[in-house]
Coordinates of C-alpha atoms in Angstrom, one line a residue:
Chain A
M1 CA 90.1 145.4 -13.5
Y2 CA 93.2 143.3 -13.7
Y3 CA 93.4 139.6 -13.8
K4 CA 96.0 136.9 -13.0
F5 CA 96.0 133.1 -13.5
N6 CA 95.5 131.1 -10.3
G7 CA 97.7 128.1 -10.8
F8 CA 95.9 126.1 -8.1
T9 CA 92.3 126.5 -9.4
Q10 CA 93.5 126.9 -13.0
K11 CA 91.2 129.9 -13.5
L12 CA 91.6 133.6 -14.0
V13 CA 90.9 135.6 -10.8
G14 CA 90.8 139.3 -10.1
A15 CA 94.1 140.9 -9.1
A16 CA 95.6 144.3 -8.2
A17 CA 97.6 146.4 -10.7
S18 CA 100.9 145.2 -9.1
A19 CA 100.2 141.7 -10.4
A20 CA 99.7 143.0 -13.9
Y21 CA 102.9 145.1 -13.9
T22 CA 105.0 142.2 -12.5
P23 CA 103.4 139.1 -14.0
Q24 CA 103.8 135.8 -12.4
G25 CA 106.9 133.9 -13.4
L26 CA 108.6 136.8 -15.1
K27 CA 110.5 139.0 -12.6
P28 CA 113.1 141.5 -13.9
L29 CA 116.7 140.2 -13.7
V30 CA 117.7 143.0 -11.3
S31 CA 115.4 142.9 -8.4
T32 CA 113.4 146.1 -8.2
E33 CA 112.3 145.2 -4.6
S34 CA 115.4 146.8 -3.0
P35 CA 114.7 149.6 -0.5
A36 CA 114.9 153.2 -1.4
L37 CA 118.3 154.6 -2.4
I38 CA 120.5 155.9 0.3
F39 CA 121.9 159.2 -0.5
G40 CA 124.1 159.7 2.5
T41 CA 123.8 158.6 6.0
P42 CA 121.3 155.9 6.9
T43 CA 118.8 158.4 8.3
K44 CA 117.3 158.7 4.8
L45 CA 115.7 155.2 4.9
A46 CA 112.0 155.6 4.1
S47 CA 110.7 152.6 6.0
D48 CA 111.5 153.4 9.6
S49 CA 112.5 156.1 12.1
P50 CA 116.1 156.5 13.1
A51 CA 117.1 154.0 15.7
A52 CA 120.3 152.4 16.9
V53 CA 120.0 149.4 14.6
S54 CA 119.5 151.2 11.3
Y55 CA 122.6 153.3 12.0
L56 CA 124.7 150.2 12.3
S57 CA 124.0 148.8 8.8
K58 CA 124.0 150.5 5.5
N59 CA 121.9 148.7 2.8
K60 CA 124.6 147.1 0.7
V61 CA 122.1 144.9 -1.2
P62 CA 122.0 147.0 -4.5
D63 CA 125.8 147.0 -4.6
L64 CA 126.0 143.2 -4.1
Q65 CA 123.3 142.7 -6.7
K66 CA 125.5 144.6 -9.2
L67 CA 128.5 142.5 -8.2
F68 CA 126.8 139.1 -8.5
Q69 CA 125.1 140.0 -11.7
K70 CA 128.3 140.8 -13.6
A71 CA 128.2 138.8 -16.8
D72 CA 131.7 137.3 -16.4
G73 CA 130.8 133.6 -16.6
V74 CA 132.1 132.9 -13.1
P75 CA 129.8 130.5 -11.2
V76 CA 128.0 131.8 -8.2
H77 CA 130.2 129.9 -5.7
L78 CA 133.3 131.7 -6.9
K79 CA 131.8 135.0 -7.8
R80 CA 133.3 137.0 -5.0
G81 CA 136.8 136.2 -6.0
I82 CA 139.7 135.3 -3.7
P83 CA 137.8 134.6 -0.4
D84 CA 135.5 132.2 -2.3
Q85 CA 138.4 130.4 -3.9
L86 CA 140.2 129.9 -0.6
L87 CA 137.2 128.5 1.0
Y88 CA 136.4 126.2 -1.9
R89 CA 140.0 124.9 -2.1
T90 CA 140.1 124.3 1.6
T91 CA 136.8 122.4 1.5
M92 CA 137.8 120.3 -1.5
A93 CA 141.2 119.5 0.0
L94 CA 139.7 118.4 3.3
T95 CA 137.1 116.4 1.6
I96 CA 139.4 114.6 -0.8
G97 CA 142.1 114.1 1.7
G98 CA 139.5 112.9 4.2
T99 CA 138.1 110.4 1.7
I100 CA 141.5 109.0 1.0
Y101 CA 142.2 108.7 4.7
C102 CA 138.8 107.1 5.2
L103 CA 139.4 104.5 2.5
I104 CA 142.8 103.6 4.1
A105 CA 141.3 103.4 7.6
L106 CA 138.4 101.2 6.3
Y107 CA 140.9 99.0 4.5
K108 CA 143.0 98.6 7.7
A109 CA 139.9 98.0 9.8
S110 CA 138.8 95.2 7.5
Q111 CA 142.0 93.2 7.9
P112 CA 141.3 90.3 10.3
K113 CA 143.5 89.8 13.4
S114 CA 146.6 91.7 12.2
R115 CA 145.0 94.9 13.8
K116 CA 142.5 95.2 16.7
Chain B
M1 CA 123.8 139.0 -24.1
T2 CA 121.2 136.2 -23.8
H3 CA 118.4 136.2 -21.4
Q4 CA 116.3 133.2 -20.3
T5 CA 112.7 133.2 -21.6
H6 CA 111.4 131.0 -18.8
P7 CA 110.9 131.7 -15.1
Y8 CA 112.8 128.7 -13.8
H9 CA 116.2 128.5 -12.2
M10 CA 119.0 126.8 -14.1
V11 CA 121.6 126.5 -11.4
N12 CA 125.3 127.1 -12.0
P13 CA 127.4 123.9 -11.7
S14 CA 128.3 123.5 -8.0
P15 CA 130.7 121.4 -6.1
W16 CA 128.7 121.3 -2.9
P17 CA 126.5 118.2 -3.5
L18 CA 129.8 116.2 -4.0
T19 CA 131.5 117.6 -0.9
G20 CA 128.3 117.1 1.0
A21 CA 128.1 113.4 0.0
M22 CA 131.8 112.9 0.9
A23 CA 131.3 114.7 4.2
A24 CA 128.5 112.1 4.9
L25 CA 130.9 109.3 4.2
L26 CA 133.6 110.8 6.5
T27 CA 131.1 111.4 9.3
T28 CA 129.6 107.9 9.2
S29 CA 132.9 106.2 8.9
G30 CA 134.2 108.6 11.6
L31 CA 131.5 107.4 13.9
A32 CA 132.5 103.8 13.3
M33 CA 136.2 104.6 14.0
W34 CA 135.2 106.5 17.2
F35 CA 133.0 103.7 18.5
H36 CA 135.4 100.8 17.7
Y37 CA 138.9 102.2 17.7
N38 CA 138.6 105.3 19.9
S39 CA 139.8 107.6 17.2
T40 CA 138.0 110.9 16.5
Q41 CA 140.1 112.3 13.6
L42 CA 137.9 111.0 10.8
L43 CA 134.7 112.1 12.6
I44 CA 136.1 115.6 13.1
M45 CA 137.1 115.9 9.5
G46 CA 133.6 114.7 8.5
L47 CA 131.8 117.3 10.7
I48 CA 134.1 120.1 9.5
T49 CA 133.5 119.3 5.8
M50 CA 129.8 119.0 6.5
L51 CA 129.8 122.5 8.1
L52 CA 131.8 124.0 5.3
T53 CA 129.4 122.5 2.7
M54 CA 126.3 123.7 4.5
I55 CA 127.7 127.3 4.9
Q56 CA 128.8 127.6 1.2
W57 CA 125.7 125.9 -0.3
W58 CA 123.3 128.0 1.6
R59 CA 125.4 131.1 1.1
D60 CA 125.1 130.4 -2.7
I61 CA 121.4 130.2 -2.4
V62 CA 121.2 133.6 -0.8
R63 CA 123.4 134.9 -3.6
E64 CA 121.2 133.3 -6.2
S65 CA 118.0 134.7 -4.7
T66 CA 118.7 138.1 -3.1
F67 CA 121.6 139.2 -5.3
Q68 CA 120.8 137.5 -8.7
G69 CA 117.0 137.5 -8.6
H70 CA 116.5 133.9 -9.6
H71 CA 113.7 133.2 -7.1
T72 CA 110.7 134.0 -9.3
T73 CA 107.2 133.0 -8.2
P74 CA 107.3 129.5 -9.7
V75 CA 110.8 128.9 -8.2
Q76 CA 109.5 130.0 -4.8
K77 CA 106.5 127.7 -5.2
G78 CA 108.9 124.8 -5.7
L79 CA 110.9 125.8 -2.6
R80 CA 107.7 125.9 -0.6
Y81 CA 106.7 122.4 -1.7
G82 CA 110.3 121.3 -0.8
M83 CA 110.2 122.7 2.7
I84 CA 106.8 121.2 3.4
L85 CA 107.9 117.8 2.2
F86 CA 111.1 118.0 4.2
I87 CA 109.2 118.9 7.4
T88 CA 106.8 116.1 6.7
S89 CA 109.7 113.6 6.5
E90 CA 110.9 114.9 9.9
V91 CA 107.5 114.4 11.3
F92 CA 107.7 110.7 10.3
F93 CA 111.2 110.6 11.8
F94 CA 109.7 111.6 15.2
I95 CA 106.7 109.3 14.7
G96 CA 109.2 106.4 14.9
F97 CA 110.4 107.4 18.3
F98 CA 106.9 108.0 19.6
W99 CA 106.0 104.5 18.3
A100 CA 108.8 103.1 20.3
F101 CA 107.8 104.9 23.4
Y102 CA 104.1 103.9 23.2
H103 CA 105.0 100.3 22.3
S104 CA 107.0 99.9 25.5
S105 CA 104.9 102.1 27.8
L106 CA 101.3 100.9 26.9
A107 CA 102.2 97.3 27.8
P108 CA 105.0 97.4 30.3
T109 CA 106.7 94.0 30.6
P110 CA 107.2 92.0 33.8
E111 CA 110.9 92.9 33.7
L112 CA 109.9 96.5 34.2
G113 CA 107.6 95.6 37.1
G114 CA 104.5 95.6 34.9
H115 CA 103.9 99.3 35.2
W116 CA 105.1 102.6 33.7
P117 CA 107.3 104.3 34.8
P118 CA 109.3 101.1 35.4
T119 CA 110.5 100.1 38.8
G120 CA 113.4 102.2 40.0
I121 CA 112.8 105.1 37.7
S122 CA 111.9 108.4 39.3
P123 CA 110.6 110.5 36.4
L124 CA 110.9 114.3 36.2
D125 CA 108.0 116.4 37.7
P126 CA 106.1 117.5 34.6
F127 CA 105.0 120.7 36.4
E128 CA 108.5 122.0 37.1
V129 CA 111.1 122.8 34.4
P130 CA 109.2 120.8 31.6
L131 CA 106.2 123.1 32.1
L132 CA 108.5 126.2 31.9
N133 CA 110.0 124.8 28.7
T134 CA 106.5 124.4 27.3
A135 CA 105.7 128.1 28.1
V136 CA 109.0 129.2 26.6
L137 CA 108.3 127.5 23.3
L138 CA 104.7 128.6 23.1
A139 CA 105.9 132.2 23.8
S140 CA 108.4 131.8 21.0
G141 CA 105.6 130.8 18.7
V142 CA 103.9 134.1 19.5
T143 CA 107.0 136.2 19.0
I144 CA 107.8 134.6 15.7
T145 CA 104.3 135.4 14.5
W146 CA 104.9 139.0 15.7
T147 CA 108.1 139.0 13.7
H148 CA 106.4 137.9 10.5
H149 CA 103.7 140.5 10.8
S150 CA 106.2 143.2 11.5
L151 CA 108.2 142.1 8.4
M152 CA 105.1 142.1 6.2
N153 CA 104.3 145.6 7.5
A154 CA 107.8 146.9 6.6
N155 CA 108.5 147.6 10.3
R156 CA 112.2 147.0 10.4
N157 CA 112.9 147.6 14.1
E158 CA 110.1 145.5 15.4
T159 CA 111.0 142.7 13.1
I160 CA 114.6 142.7 14.5
Q161 CA 113.4 143.0 18.1
A162 CA 110.8 140.2 17.8
L163 CA 113.1 137.9 16.0
S164 CA 115.8 138.5 18.6
I165 CA 113.4 137.6 21.4
T166 CA 112.4 134.4 19.5
I167 CA 116.0 133.3 19.3
I168 CA 116.7 134.2 22.9
L169 CA 113.7 132.0 23.9
G170 CA 115.0 129.2 21.8
L171 CA 118.4 129.4 23.5
Y172 CA 116.7 129.6 26.9
F173 CA 114.9 126.4 26.2
T174 CA 118.2 124.7 25.2
A175 CA 119.9 125.9 28.3
L176 CA 117.0 124.7 30.6
Q177 CA 116.9 121.3 28.8
A178 CA 120.7 120.9 29.2
M179 CA 120.4 121.6 32.9
E180 CA 117.6 119.1 33.2
Y181 CA 119.8 116.5 31.4
Y182 CA 122.6 117.1 33.8
E183 CA 120.3 116.9 36.9
A184 CA 118.1 114.0 35.8
P185 CA 118.1 111.1 38.3
F186 CA 118.2 108.6 35.4
T187 CA 120.4 108.1 32.3
I188 CA 120.0 106.8 28.7
S189 CA 121.2 103.4 29.9
D190 CA 118.5 103.0 32.4
G191 CA 116.5 100.5 30.5
I192 CA 113.8 101.3 27.9
Y193 CA 112.6 104.3 29.9
G194 CA 116.0 106.0 29.6
S195 CA 116.4 105.0 26.0
T196 CA 113.0 106.3 24.8
F197 CA 113.3 109.5 27.0
F198 CA 116.7 110.6 25.9
V199 CA 116.5 109.6 22.3
A200 CA 113.2 111.3 21.7
T201 CA 113.9 114.5 23.7
G202 CA 117.5 114.4 22.5
F203 CA 116.6 114.5 18.8
H204 CA 114.0 117.2 19.7
G205 CA 116.7 119.3 21.4
L206 CA 119.0 118.9 18.3
H207 CA 116.1 120.2 16.2
V208 CA 115.7 123.2 18.5
I209 CA 119.4 124.0 18.0
I210 CA 119.0 123.7 14.3
G211 CA 115.9 125.9 14.3
S212 CA 117.5 128.5 16.5
S213 CA 120.5 128.6 14.1
F214 CA 118.2 129.0 11.1
L215 CA 116.4 131.9 12.9
L216 CA 119.8 133.4 13.7
I217 CA 120.7 133.4 10.0
C218 CA 117.4 135.1 9.3
L219 CA 118.2 137.7 11.8
F220 CA 121.5 138.5 10.1
R221 CA 119.7 138.6 6.7
Q222 CA 117.1 141.0 8.1
V223 CA 119.7 143.3 9.5
F224 CA 121.4 143.3 6.2
F225 CA 118.2 144.2 4.3
H226 CA 117.8 140.9 2.4
F227 CA 114.1 140.5 3.2
T228 CA 111.3 142.6 1.7
P229 CA 107.7 142.9 2.9
T230 CA 106.5 140.6 0.1
H231 CA 109.5 138.3 -0.5
H232 CA 111.1 136.6 2.5
F233 CA 110.7 132.9 2.0
G234 CA 113.9 132.1 3.9
F235 CA 112.2 133.5 7.0
E236 CA 108.9 131.7 6.3
A237 CA 110.7 128.4 6.0
A238 CA 112.5 129.1 9.3
A239 CA 109.1 129.9 10.9
W240 CA 107.5 126.7 9.6
Y241 CA 110.4 124.7 11.0
W242 CA 110.2 126.5 14.3
H243 CA 106.4 125.8 14.6
F244 CA 107.1 122.1 13.8
V245 CA 109.7 122.0 16.6
D246 CA 107.2 123.6 19.0
V247 CA 104.5 121.0 18.1
V248 CA 106.8 118.1 18.5
W249 CA 107.6 119.4 22.0
L250 CA 103.9 119.6 22.9
F251 CA 103.5 115.9 21.9
L252 CA 106.7 115.0 23.9
Y253 CA 105.4 116.9 26.9
I254 CA 102.0 115.4 26.9
S255 CA 103.1 111.8 26.1
I256 CA 106.5 111.3 27.8
Y257 CA 106.7 113.9 30.5
W258 CA 103.0 114.0 31.7
W259 CA 101.2 110.8 30.7
G260 CA 104.5 108.8 31.1
S261 CA 105.2 110.0 34.7

């Protein structure tokens, strides 16, 4: 019999082995929940029979997990490199430029009589 | 290499709260510039920066959860509380508009003719398109439950099919409602009837669009293998939001379309 702590009732309750092997609150850094490894074509997926949709997408999640877990100190919003940087710089430029334009527009709008 | 010895999520420094706040400034001032000076530049800049912020902020959350594994059980619990509280705040938002409707319709003033619907207003027949809309949203509630069960049973194809049907039903509702808006014999400026009708149903329609977009993101994530049978909170949050949208419609239908006609 395995047990886990029920945070709601604050008591120990019976649990399945899975709860004991992956205790609450402590999950491995690399998610072990990814689907079975794909050795070649998508037909090897364990969970479903071949169909049009599963041929269209290969499971890239494990590769992306490796990419985003690289210990390079780069924050998550820039972790993919150049495309992230471009998007970030565009957003920041528009935001700061827009704020300056906004302050000028509000200043002009607050002038009595000289403008409509 | 250091590892955290606690199950909580210490987020990387992020620029999106700042850009989001500035986008709010641009959007609100942009509205003022549009209303008073007929200029849409600032408003458009505001909406674009708002869109860019939302895309990148939520993209980062997907990265932190699916790719970096930060969404442990306590973290997920916090997210659940957060979504419930957000939806509760939206419920109160709609309560305001229902209050306005009932305030005016329970005691119609002499200026309206002393009855509801007011003089001169020909309301929409509740048993035509509005009833179809009700059926469409109720059906979408069934299909989203089907989606969830398929997801929990690791049935990939059925999950994708059921979620696609849910989204199509949502879009169908939006299209039908848009057509109703176009064909309606009254407008938002037709007194208190028009105001309460279009503001309440209009905000509801906006929430249907938001909910459909959320579901569409979930569909992409499902196709790209982000969800697992035991861990798919993004989808659950979308489903909760969608059920909320459905319930608001039911109240709208009963109060404004049926009782109010």
